[in-house]
Amino acid sequence: MADREADGTRVPSFRLVHRSGQPPPINHIPARHCISRDAVANVHGHFHPRGLTRLRRSIGTPLFQQSASQYTHLSVTCSTRATRRLWQRMPLRVAHKWGERANHLRELEVHYPSFHPTWCMGTWVALLEGHGAARAGIARKMEEARRPEGGGSSGAASSEDQLRVEGTLLKLTFTRIEYPQPNASLRASFSHTSSTPLPPSGRPVVLPALSAVNNLPSQCTPVRVGREWRTPGIASISFDLDGTVHHNPIYITREEEEARAADVDAAPAWLLPQRLEQLRTVGCLYVPRGTDAADISALRQELVRRGCNKTFTKMPIFLGYVGGADADKRRLCSLAYLHGAVMDPLCEPEVADPTTRAFKMERDDSVATDIIAWAQAETSCVKKLVAAHAKAADTIVYRGGRGTHLAGISSDMFGERDPETQQDPVVFKLQAEEVSEEDMEQMAKIVAGMQEQWLEVTVAGAAAGENTVDNDPRSDDADHTGSLDMAARFLAKLHQVGGDIGFNMDVSLDPAAFADAEVATRWREASQLFADHHPNDLTVFATGEIPDDMTDAQWYERVLDLLVAFYETGTRGRVLTTGGTSHIIEQHFDEDGQREQAYHMRWEGFPGISVSPPNWPDEP
């Protein structure tokens, strides 16, 4: 509220009460409240470095220095043109000086363009090292003040312990700013900066309070080479590889983001700080199929060497597809050794959450039933790791082969999916040429136990690359309709064990199957095994080239024969093909199972053929 003189004249509620050589006006009464020097410094401490520099001459150097020391957060950002120019044009020596002034800094943020991860790297390194130098000087002065007059030891903590107590910088955070399709001029505007930091000073840069480094671009990790940075309090560290896939299969990554880290084998001297005793969490360990077990062992040895000896409390693992090959078994055993070496004994193996992580482009959370059976006889850690992966897996794969692979496997070993949460369904995939009656019955029981959740069943026949000369799908003696017959067998077995066929089913069928004129007849006969219990929707994928000895007319006639068989047996089915031309052939039914239309065919680039289905039943 404004002060008033005796005559009622309004005067300012705040004013400059003294200027050197100029006393205040005699008609002003003394100020009601005097603002302290610390309060003024706090106000000026909210100015950007550029704005504070402009005030230096008017407020004086002492207040300028005090105001700069009030900085607790600094952002080196490219978000606006003005701030980008400020940081790009700032000399590195000046940036180092600002780091010294900001001796109470608690968080340093770097916002860099997506196409230039090392933008202003020299600047933020100078700020970091300047702050460390200032804190070291403050700690030395405090230690000298505690030292007795005679210069002997006061019994106080050592210099290193004192530095640990006196640190202020807690967090170093990096954020990638996306620029969709940046043009040449935009890229050029970011190039006017040096990414090369100042030469190392030769003195240690101690950042004792730094506990978190978030999303460090892997292109910036070599900056530690030759610089003696000491971060004894680091508790978490995450990396960002700019959303690209690194060539080496082992990464330390950040969960829920498209972020990867460089592999420990690529440059073990600078990937992580030398001492990691305080490290407790790792975002995600990315070890998909194809990862060499020797690489995992190298990672284990490196982490243990740096102090991670049963200290981790969180390290989710992304496994990808886990089959029954020897390489998959070695990978799991190496991961079990790694878990035992670096994880707290009370922590269970954990896999990355498939609904939140960002490995979308290469997502393959599949688990083979034979690896689950194999793990039952392995160590407790291997068994728990496989069990956790099976719970999170999107696809359960049965590959068949010699002997049974379903002993001891039940439906409660696999995760649940709810369509209302927008999750993908669990897919049970029969990927085998032959299935024993024992395994077929066990698979039916597993699927029957999963009826309450969102489920799909896929019959794919032999996996690509697993065919031998004897069962080559292109050989004359091969049974090309085997997957269709297997689907019928499975539905029949599921009906026998009392399961409700309330799911969608996909069947991968070799195009050569339609060379068999009896393909539709075989489905009519097989469908008698499961009576009126049909899947909600049956989709046949006949992908590949039409056999050379078949004309397009024959091809369409056989496909439509199969659709007629679906209709006659009450199966809600369709056939999707890619052979010859781009087309989709479907048969639609209403909710009562009645035919909505005979069939629907659409194609592109092949308008010269018209095929009518033979013996189409009369309209009801």
XYZ file of C-alpha atoms in Angstrom:
620
model
C 0.000 0.000 0.000
C 1.395 3.418 -0.924
C 2.713 5.660 1.793
C 1.064 9.014 2.238
C 2.513 12.321 3.397
C 0.646 14.447 5.931
C -1.012 16.404 3.139
C -2.360 13.222 1.522
C 0.008 13.167 -1.481
C 0.488 9.634 -2.883
C 4.099 8.426 -3.041
C 5.549 5.131 -4.393
C 5.197 2.030 -2.235
C 8.745 1.073 -3.163
C 11.590 3.289 -4.255
C 15.324 3.687 -4.424
C 16.215 5.195 -1.053
C 19.848 5.949 -1.772
C 22.046 6.620 -4.743
C 25.731 7.356 -4.348
C 26.245 11.149 -4.102
C 22.500 11.863 -4.211
C 20.566 11.845 -0.924
C 16.837 11.003 -1.089
C 14.339 13.863 -1.612
C 13.649 15.744 1.604
C 9.878 15.487 1.087
C 9.886 11.665 1.298
C 9.536 10.033 4.640
C 11.851 7.090 5.439
C 10.955 3.758 3.794
C 8.512 1.686 5.788
C 10.182 -1.621 4.810
C 13.794 -2.021 3.750
C 14.509 -4.866 1.291
C 17.522 -6.845 2.393
C 20.469 -7.490 0.128
C 19.691 -11.232 0.173
C 16.128 -10.582 -0.961
C 17.339 -8.451 -3.851
C 19.817 -11.188 -4.810
C 17.026 -13.758 -4.764
C 14.926 -11.632 -7.089
C 17.790 -11.100 -9.503
C 18.601 -14.806 -9.279
C 15.544 -15.465 -11.452
C 17.044 -13.599 -14.384
C 18.501 -15.530 -17.290
C 22.325 -15.209 -17.479
C 21.949 -12.776 -20.366
C 19.485 -10.594 -18.443
C 21.589 -10.676 -15.308
C 24.676 -9.670 -17.277
C 22.863 -6.566 -18.514
C 22.201 -5.540 -14.886
C 25.781 -6.006 -13.750
C 26.874 -2.394 -14.097
C 23.771 -1.027 -12.384
C 23.663 -3.430 -9.411
C 27.400 -3.801 -8.932
C 29.688 -6.805 -9.065
C 29.132 -8.052 -5.484
C 25.331 -8.195 -5.885
C 25.767 -9.647 -9.390
C 27.910 -12.495 -8.015
C 25.492 -13.118 -5.161
C 22.533 -13.178 -7.558
C 24.249 -15.690 -9.860
C 24.989 -17.953 -6.891
C 21.219 -18.204 -6.296
C 20.758 -20.269 -9.468
C 19.357 -23.716 -8.631
C 18.231 -24.741 -12.140
C 19.849 -23.999 -15.478
C 18.546 -25.028 -18.900
C 20.767 -25.100 -21.960
C 17.922 -25.205 -24.446
C 17.292 -24.898 -28.163
C 13.543 -24.524 -27.752
C 13.461 -20.900 -28.958
C 15.586 -18.984 -31.416
C 16.691 -16.453 -28.801
C 17.888 -18.995 -26.242
C 19.507 -21.093 -28.959
C 21.572 -18.126 -30.116
C 22.502 -17.240 -26.549
C 23.991 -20.635 -25.734
C 25.557 -21.145 -29.156
C 27.380 -17.815 -28.992
C 28.538 -18.155 -25.398
C 32.335 -18.729 -25.272
C 33.301 -21.872 -23.377
C 35.429 -19.904 -20.905
C 32.398 -17.747 -20.136
C 30.239 -20.864 -19.688
C 32.832 -22.238 -17.254
C 32.695 -18.962 -15.327
C 28.904 -19.138 -15.122
C 29.261 -22.660 -13.739
C 31.536 -21.278 -11.024
C 29.035 -18.554 -10.189
C 26.158 -21.038 -9.973
C 27.666 -22.752 -6.937
C 24.260 -23.731 -5.526
C 23.052 -25.415 -8.722
C 20.791 -28.403 -8.116
C 19.749 -29.417 -11.641
C 21.223 -28.879 -15.091
C 18.983 -29.535 -18.100
C 20.062 -29.806 -21.728
C 17.429 -29.623 -24.481
C 19.094 -30.596 -27.749
C 17.738 -31.004 -31.315
C 16.977 -34.560 -32.377
C 19.315 -34.342 -35.377
C 22.247 -32.888 -33.367
C 22.722 -34.791 -30.061
C 26.076 -33.097 -29.337
C 24.649 -29.587 -29.696
C 26.338 -27.263 -27.152
C 28.139 -30.203 -25.552
C 31.136 -27.993 -24.859
C 28.859 -25.494 -23.104
C 27.150 -27.876 -20.702
C 30.450 -29.619 -19.937
C 31.977 -26.223 -19.078
C 29.012 -25.388 -16.814
C 29.337 -28.761 -15.106
C 33.078 -28.489 -14.542
C 32.855 -24.851 -13.467
C 30.256 -25.753 -10.851
C 32.432 -28.621 -9.624
C 35.439 -26.335 -9.328
C 33.433 -23.777 -7.325
C 32.090 -26.401 -4.934
C 35.599 -27.786 -4.431
C 36.837 -24.285 -3.538
C 34.011 -23.795 -1.041
C 34.733 -27.167 0.546
C 38.431 -26.347 0.902
C 37.647 -23.036 2.595
C 35.274 -24.742 5.008
C 37.893 -27.352 5.818
C 40.519 -24.666 6.448
C 38.118 -22.826 8.726
C 37.666 -25.963 10.818
C 41.427 -26.585 11.027
C 43.019 -25.586 14.392
C 45.454 -22.670 14.586
C 48.450 -24.977 14.896
C 47.642 -26.631 11.601
C 47.109 -30.071 13.133
C 44.241 -32.377 12.363
C 40.941 -31.399 13.920
C 39.574 -34.906 13.727
C 37.130 -33.748 11.086
C 36.171 -35.830 8.067
C 38.655 -36.285 5.257
C 38.659 -33.975 2.245
C 36.828 -36.526 0.092
C 34.158 -37.052 2.753
C 33.765 -33.313 3.110
C 33.312 -32.944 -0.643
C 30.626 -35.594 -0.501
C 28.737 -33.597 2.118
C 29.101 -30.238 0.404
C 27.796 -31.136 -3.086
C 24.592 -29.536 -4.426
C 24.096 -30.755 -8.041
C 21.601 -33.620 -7.884
C 20.432 -34.243 -11.435
C 21.690 -33.949 -15.014
C 18.844 -34.327 -17.512
C 18.820 -34.428 -21.310
C 15.730 -33.962 -23.462
C 15.526 -34.502 -27.210
C 13.523 -31.826 -29.066
C 11.922 -33.278 -32.181
C 12.085 -31.328 -35.424
C 10.051 -33.180 -38.086
C 11.877 -33.125 -41.418
C 14.412 -30.391 -40.628
C 15.567 -28.567 -43.740
C 19.099 -27.490 -44.575
C 18.681 -23.962 -43.248
C 17.397 -25.218 -39.893
C 20.289 -27.648 -39.586
C 22.716 -24.865 -40.468
C 21.332 -22.686 -37.683
C 22.391 -25.328 -35.154
C 25.851 -25.800 -36.586
C 27.220 -22.485 -35.276
C 28.426 -24.020 -32.051
C 31.394 -26.060 -30.969
C 30.635 -29.503 -29.602
C 34.252 -29.860 -28.475
C 34.652 -29.042 -24.762
C 37.550 -27.224 -23.155
C 40.710 -29.287 -22.600
C 40.744 -31.193 -19.283
C 42.097 -29.088 -16.444
C 44.041 -31.993 -14.956
C 42.224 -31.643 -11.636
C 39.423 -33.964 -10.499
C 35.884 -32.712 -11.048
C 34.018 -33.953 -7.998
C 30.221 -33.984 -8.152
C 29.438 -35.749 -4.877
C 25.688 -35.119 -4.782
C 24.947 -36.088 -8.391
C 22.577 -39.050 -8.129
C 20.806 -39.218 -11.502
C 21.827 -38.788 -15.133
C 18.772 -39.055 -17.372
C 18.716 -39.782 -21.129
C 22.366 -39.054 -21.820
C 22.852 -39.252 -25.625
C 25.307 -42.025 -26.371
C 27.120 -39.652 -28.747
C 28.062 -37.592 -25.689
C 29.411 -40.422 -23.559
C 32.999 -40.165 -24.946
C 33.284 -36.731 -23.322
C 34.373 -38.490 -20.117
C 37.531 -39.775 -21.775
C 40.524 -38.050 -20.177
C 38.378 -36.063 -17.741
C 38.576 -37.131 -14.135
C 34.952 -36.864 -13.131
C 34.071 -38.353 -9.758
C 30.404 -39.104 -9.097
C 30.350 -41.355 -6.012
C 26.644 -40.733 -5.336
C 25.282 -41.815 -8.725
C 22.162 -43.940 -8.219
C 20.596 -44.123 -11.677
C 21.784 -43.498 -15.200
C 19.973 -43.831 -18.520
C 21.002 -43.358 -22.126
C 19.463 -42.216 -25.395
C 20.651 -43.458 -28.770
C 18.393 -41.053 -30.669
C 15.756 -43.690 -31.340
C 17.954 -45.858 -33.567
C 18.993 -49.482 -33.214
C 22.631 -49.943 -32.299
C 24.569 -52.635 -34.137
C 25.574 -54.481 -30.974
C 22.820 -56.473 -29.272
C 23.440 -55.513 -25.625
C 22.167 -52.182 -24.403
C 21.449 -50.479 -21.129
C 18.278 -48.616 -21.948
C 15.554 -46.452 -20.590
C 12.145 -48.030 -20.170
C 9.033 -46.473 -21.727
C 11.092 -44.400 -24.161
C 12.758 -45.103 -27.477
C 16.131 -44.897 -25.810
C 19.154 -47.144 -25.991
C 22.678 -47.059 -24.680
C 25.972 -47.987 -26.219
C 27.172 -51.490 -25.474
C 29.659 -52.048 -22.713
C 31.924 -53.867 -25.192
C 32.010 -50.848 -27.504
C 33.915 -48.620 -25.068
C 34.030 -50.021 -21.525
C 36.268 -47.169 -20.339
C 33.672 -44.443 -20.757
C 30.214 -45.974 -21.043
C 29.568 -45.646 -17.300
C 31.415 -44.068 -14.385
C 34.329 -46.151 -13.143
C 32.772 -46.715 -9.736
C 29.122 -47.778 -9.563
C 28.691 -48.799 -5.928
C 25.714 -46.467 -5.584
C 23.975 -47.569 -8.800
C 20.683 -49.213 -7.884
C 18.469 -49.238 -10.976
C 19.009 -49.873 -14.675
C 16.173 -48.942 -17.014
C 16.189 -52.089 -19.108
C 18.691 -54.667 -20.279
C 18.030 -55.342 -23.958
C 19.094 -58.883 -24.841
C 16.984 -60.113 -27.771
C 17.405 -63.355 -29.669
C 20.849 -63.548 -31.235
C 22.659 -61.990 -28.283
C 25.879 -63.857 -27.667
C 26.146 -65.338 -24.176
C 29.783 -64.185 -24.125
C 28.627 -60.555 -24.422
C 26.382 -61.006 -21.401
C 29.295 -62.491 -19.460
C 31.467 -59.515 -20.442
C 28.783 -57.147 -19.172
C 28.591 -59.060 -15.888
C 32.361 -58.904 -15.378
C 32.476 -55.183 -16.188
C 29.652 -54.300 -13.790
C 31.186 -56.345 -10.985
C 34.572 -54.744 -11.602
C 32.993 -51.336 -11.134
C 31.403 -52.194 -7.815
C 27.987 -53.623 -8.737
C 28.182 -56.617 -6.433
C 24.636 -57.652 -5.502
C 23.610 -53.980 -5.279
C 20.981 -53.568 -8.023
C 17.346 -53.431 -6.965
C 15.776 -53.080 -10.422
C 16.913 -54.347 -13.818
C 14.055 -55.345 -16.129
C 15.136 -57.495 -19.065
C 13.840 -57.575 -22.630
C 14.298 -61.089 -24.053
C 12.337 -61.032 -27.297
C 11.712 -64.490 -28.732
C 12.881 -67.322 -26.483
C 12.881 -70.605 -28.358
C 14.378 -73.960 -27.593
C 17.680 -73.619 -29.455
C 20.958 -74.127 -27.626
C 21.823 -70.444 -28.115
C 18.608 -69.456 -26.306
C 19.494 -71.745 -23.412
C 23.016 -70.307 -23.154
C 21.574 -66.781 -23.224
C 19.235 -67.578 -20.335
C 21.989 -69.207 -18.284
C 24.280 -66.188 -18.789
C 21.479 -63.852 -17.728
C 20.943 -65.962 -14.611
C 24.657 -65.596 -13.736
C 24.384 -61.837 -14.347
C 21.315 -61.584 -12.124
C 23.024 -63.485 -9.330
C 26.132 -61.302 -9.538
C 24.625 -57.786 -9.617
C 21.101 -58.026 -8.163
C 20.142 -57.865 -4.520
C 19.442 -61.444 -3.354
C 15.919 -60.422 -2.322
C 15.014 -59.210 -5.835
C 13.319 -61.571 -8.272
C 14.114 -61.640 -12.017
C 12.010 -59.076 -13.860
C 11.158 -58.712 -17.547
C 10.326 -55.416 -19.249
C 6.617 -54.595 -19.293
C 5.407 -55.309 -22.857
C 2.662 -52.685 -22.610
C 4.902 -49.715 -21.756
C 8.330 -50.152 -23.274
C 9.223 -48.700 -26.636
C 10.735 -51.587 -28.556
C 7.718 -51.468 -30.843
C 9.550 -51.843 -34.137
C 11.178 -55.088 -33.055
C 8.707 -56.329 -30.516
C 8.566 -60.131 -30.413
C 7.565 -61.309 -26.960
C 7.287 -64.978 -27.888
C 8.100 -67.979 -25.765
C 8.380 -71.580 -26.934
C 6.783 -74.296 -24.874
C 9.884 -76.474 -25.074
C 12.013 -73.794 -23.342
C 9.454 -73.684 -20.501
C 9.708 -77.452 -20.119
C 13.530 -77.259 -20.235
C 13.654 -74.577 -17.539
C 11.831 -76.807 -15.038
C 15.063 -78.763 -14.506
C 17.381 -75.722 -14.418
C 18.448 -73.388 -11.600
C 15.900 -71.418 -9.656
C 16.956 -68.151 -11.325
C 16.573 -69.570 -14.852
C 13.201 -71.006 -13.949
C 11.968 -67.684 -12.541
C 13.310 -65.734 -15.524
C 11.513 -67.985 -18.008
C 8.342 -67.909 -15.900
C 8.383 -64.095 -15.820
C 8.893 -63.954 -19.588
C 6.049 -66.441 -20.180
C 3.722 -64.231 -18.108
C 4.558 -61.197 -20.259
C 4.729 -63.022 -23.606
C 2.318 -62.125 -26.385
C 2.751 -65.416 -28.229
C 3.103 -68.983 -26.996
C 4.746 -71.154 -29.639
C 4.530 -74.928 -29.869
C 7.181 -76.176 -32.295
C 6.671 -79.907 -32.018
C 9.526 -82.289 -32.642
C 10.603 -85.412 -30.874
C 9.085 -86.086 -27.492
C 6.601 -83.982 -25.592
C 7.269 -80.306 -24.797
C 4.173 -79.663 -22.716
C 4.807 -81.759 -19.627
C 4.152 -79.699 -16.501
C 2.870 -76.681 -18.465
C -0.510 -75.226 -17.529
C -2.601 -72.218 -18.509
C -1.810 -70.291 -15.302
C 1.810 -69.946 -16.440
C 0.804 -67.374 -19.043
C -0.366 -63.802 -18.690
C -3.849 -62.421 -19.034
C -5.149 -59.963 -21.589
C -8.243 -57.798 -21.371
C -9.574 -56.298 -24.656
C -11.000 -53.330 -22.729
C -7.452 -52.197 -21.836
C -6.456 -52.087 -25.543
C -3.881 -54.830 -25.038
C -3.110 -57.305 -27.780
C -4.524 -60.814 -27.287
C -2.445 -63.780 -26.233
C -1.691 -65.867 -29.333
C -1.279 -69.636 -29.035
C 0.677 -70.705 -32.122
C 0.970 -74.278 -33.402
C 4.086 -74.152 -35.517
C 4.797 -77.805 -36.232
C 4.467 -80.375 -38.984
C 3.331 -83.068 -36.590
C 1.731 -83.013 -33.157
C 1.364 -86.078 -30.966
C -2.028 -86.892 -29.504
C -0.634 -86.342 -26.005
C 0.597 -82.831 -26.857
C -2.568 -81.985 -28.784
C -4.658 -82.871 -25.741
C -2.404 -80.877 -23.405
C -2.561 -77.859 -25.728
C -6.339 -78.089 -25.769
C -6.386 -78.121 -21.948
C -4.084 -75.070 -21.816
C -6.284 -73.116 -24.226
C -9.420 -74.266 -22.407
C -7.967 -72.810 -19.217
C -7.385 -69.467 -20.933
C -10.951 -69.054 -22.191
C -11.776 -66.204 -19.823
C -9.277 -63.856 -21.451
C -8.625 -62.416 -24.899
C -7.134 -65.214 -26.976
C -6.263 -66.100 -30.542
C -5.032 -69.391 -31.966
C -2.720 -69.596 -34.968
C -1.852 -72.757 -36.912
C 1.217 -72.132 -39.037
C 2.699 -75.507 -39.884
C 6.500 -75.757 -39.892
C 8.454 -72.586 -39.202
C 10.390 -70.977 -42.025
C 13.822 -72.471 -42.287
C 12.889 -75.591 -40.305
C 11.829 -77.695 -43.289
C 14.015 -80.547 -44.398
C 14.277 -82.168 -47.803
C 11.717 -84.712 -46.689
C 9.074 -82.156 -45.768
C 9.898 -79.360 -48.202
C 6.540 -77.615 -48.747
C 7.297 -77.318 -52.467
C 8.065 -81.011 -52.961
C 5.562 -83.208 -54.767
C 5.045 -85.480 -51.745
C 4.489 -82.726 -49.202
C 1.096 -82.469 -47.482
C 0.248 -78.837 -48.200
C -3.116 -78.962 -46.410
C -1.539 -80.174 -43.154
C -2.109 -76.931 -41.239
C -5.801 -76.958 -42.153
C -6.118 -80.560 -40.966
C -4.201 -79.698 -37.792
C -6.584 -76.831 -37.086
C -9.513 -79.236 -37.345
C -7.767 -81.742 -35.037
C -7.123 -79.041 -32.477
C -10.716 -77.819 -32.532
C -11.932 -81.389 -32.133
C -9.613 -82.016 -29.160
C -10.661 -78.747 -27.559
C -14.284 -79.833 -27.908
C -13.465 -83.175 -26.261
C -11.846 -81.574 -23.186
C -14.860 -79.291 -22.732
C -13.315 -76.057 -23.926
C -15.409 -73.289 -25.436
C -14.189 -72.341 -28.922
C -14.851 -68.670 -28.333
C -11.800 -67.228 -30.030
C -10.470 -66.242 -33.434
C -8.285 -68.666 -35.368
C -5.747 -67.977 -38.107
C -4.439 -70.726 -40.384
C -1.397 -70.264 -42.614
C -1.874 -72.386 -45.712
C 0.629 -72.970 -48.477
C -0.829 -71.801 -51.837
C 0.090 -75.202 -53.227
C -2.684 -76.639 -51.060
C -5.189 -75.412 -53.619
C -3.622 -77.685 -56.218
C -5.461 -80.427 -54.339
C -8.966 -80.586 -55.771
C -10.169 -82.176 -52.519
C -9.095 -79.347 -50.205
C -12.698 -78.277 -49.600
C -13.845 -81.889 -49.144
C -11.145 -82.501 -46.533
C -12.394 -79.539 -44.510
C -15.989 -80.835 -44.661
C -14.829 -84.203 -43.325
C -12.559 -82.736 -40.662
C -15.194 -80.305 -39.395
C -17.373 -83.239 -38.370
C -14.898 -83.852 -35.533
C -15.903 -80.689 -33.679
C -19.601 -80.685 -34.693
C -21.097 -77.214 -34.372
C -18.330 -75.751 -32.207
C -16.617 -73.266 -34.514
C -14.221 -70.401 -33.797
C -15.612 -66.877 -33.832
C -13.694 -66.149 -36.999
C -11.471 -68.408 -39.113
C -8.989 -66.670 -41.394
C -6.916 -68.666 -43.878
C -3.751 -66.893 -45.031
C -2.702 -68.388 -48.369
C 0.363 -66.254 -48.968
C 2.871 -66.839 -51.716
C 2.907 -67.494 -55.408
C 0.276 -69.533 -57.209
C 1.748 -72.894 -58.330
C 3.012 -72.846 -61.896
C 0.729 -75.688 -62.967
C -2.429 -73.797 -61.923
C -4.218 -71.121 -63.909
C -5.734 -68.120 -62.200
C -9.189 -69.487 -62.948
C -8.362 -72.781 -61.200
C -6.872 -70.873 -58.283
C -9.995 -68.789 -57.682
C -12.262 -71.807 -58.190
C -10.447 -73.808 -55.459
C -10.425 -70.852 -53.072
C -14.140 -70.345 -53.553
C -14.698 -74.080 -53.106
C -13.140 -73.759 -49.664
C -15.350 -70.770 -48.875
C -18.404 -72.777 -49.868
C -17.224 -75.551 -47.537
C -16.926 -72.996 -44.738
C -20.475 -71.881 -45.407
C -21.906 -75.403 -45.581
C -20.265 -76.391 -42.280
C -21.303 -73.184 -40.518
C -17.789 -71.824 -40.220
C -17.386 -68.072 -40.208
C -14.398 -67.946 -42.494
C -12.454 -65.982 -45.039
C -9.394 -66.518 -47.209
C -6.705 -63.870 -47.598
C -4.267 -64.421 -50.419
C -1.344 -62.607 -52.004
C -0.688 -65.031 -54.833
C -0.831 -63.694 -58.372
C -2.746 -60.446 -57.826
C -3.624 -58.265 -54.880
C -7.028 -59.503 -53.744
C -9.075 -60.531 -50.747
C -11.821 -63.127 -50.919
C -14.300 -63.313 -48.073
C -17.541 -64.942 -47.087
C -19.737 -63.051 -44.630
C -22.389 -64.367 -42.218
C -24.831 -62.548 -39.983
C -25.122 -63.100 -36.224
C -27.450 -66.055 -36.772
C -24.961 -67.790 -38.986
C -26.868 -67.010 -42.169
C -25.052 -65.968 -45.313
C -25.120 -62.212 -45.815
C -23.735 -62.466 -49.338
C -22.323 -65.253 -51.423
C -18.807 -63.904 -51.416
C -16.979 -60.643 -51.816
C -13.955 -60.305 -54.060
C -11.876 -57.248 -54.717
C -8.603 -56.987 -56.555
C -6.349 -54.418 -58.104
C -4.741 -54.583 -61.526
C -6.486 -57.758 -62.668
C -9.947 -56.855 -64.003
C -10.247 -59.535 -66.699
C -11.436 -62.583 -64.759
C -14.781 -63.549 -63.274
C -15.220 -66.832 -61.429
C -18.523 -68.130 -60.115
C -18.562 -70.668 -57.288
C -19.875 -74.058 -58.362
C -22.825 -75.683 -56.637
C -23.578 -72.683 -54.468
C -26.492 -73.636 -52.150
C -29.882 -72.106 -52.703
C -30.907 -69.017 -50.808
C -32.493 -69.873 -47.469
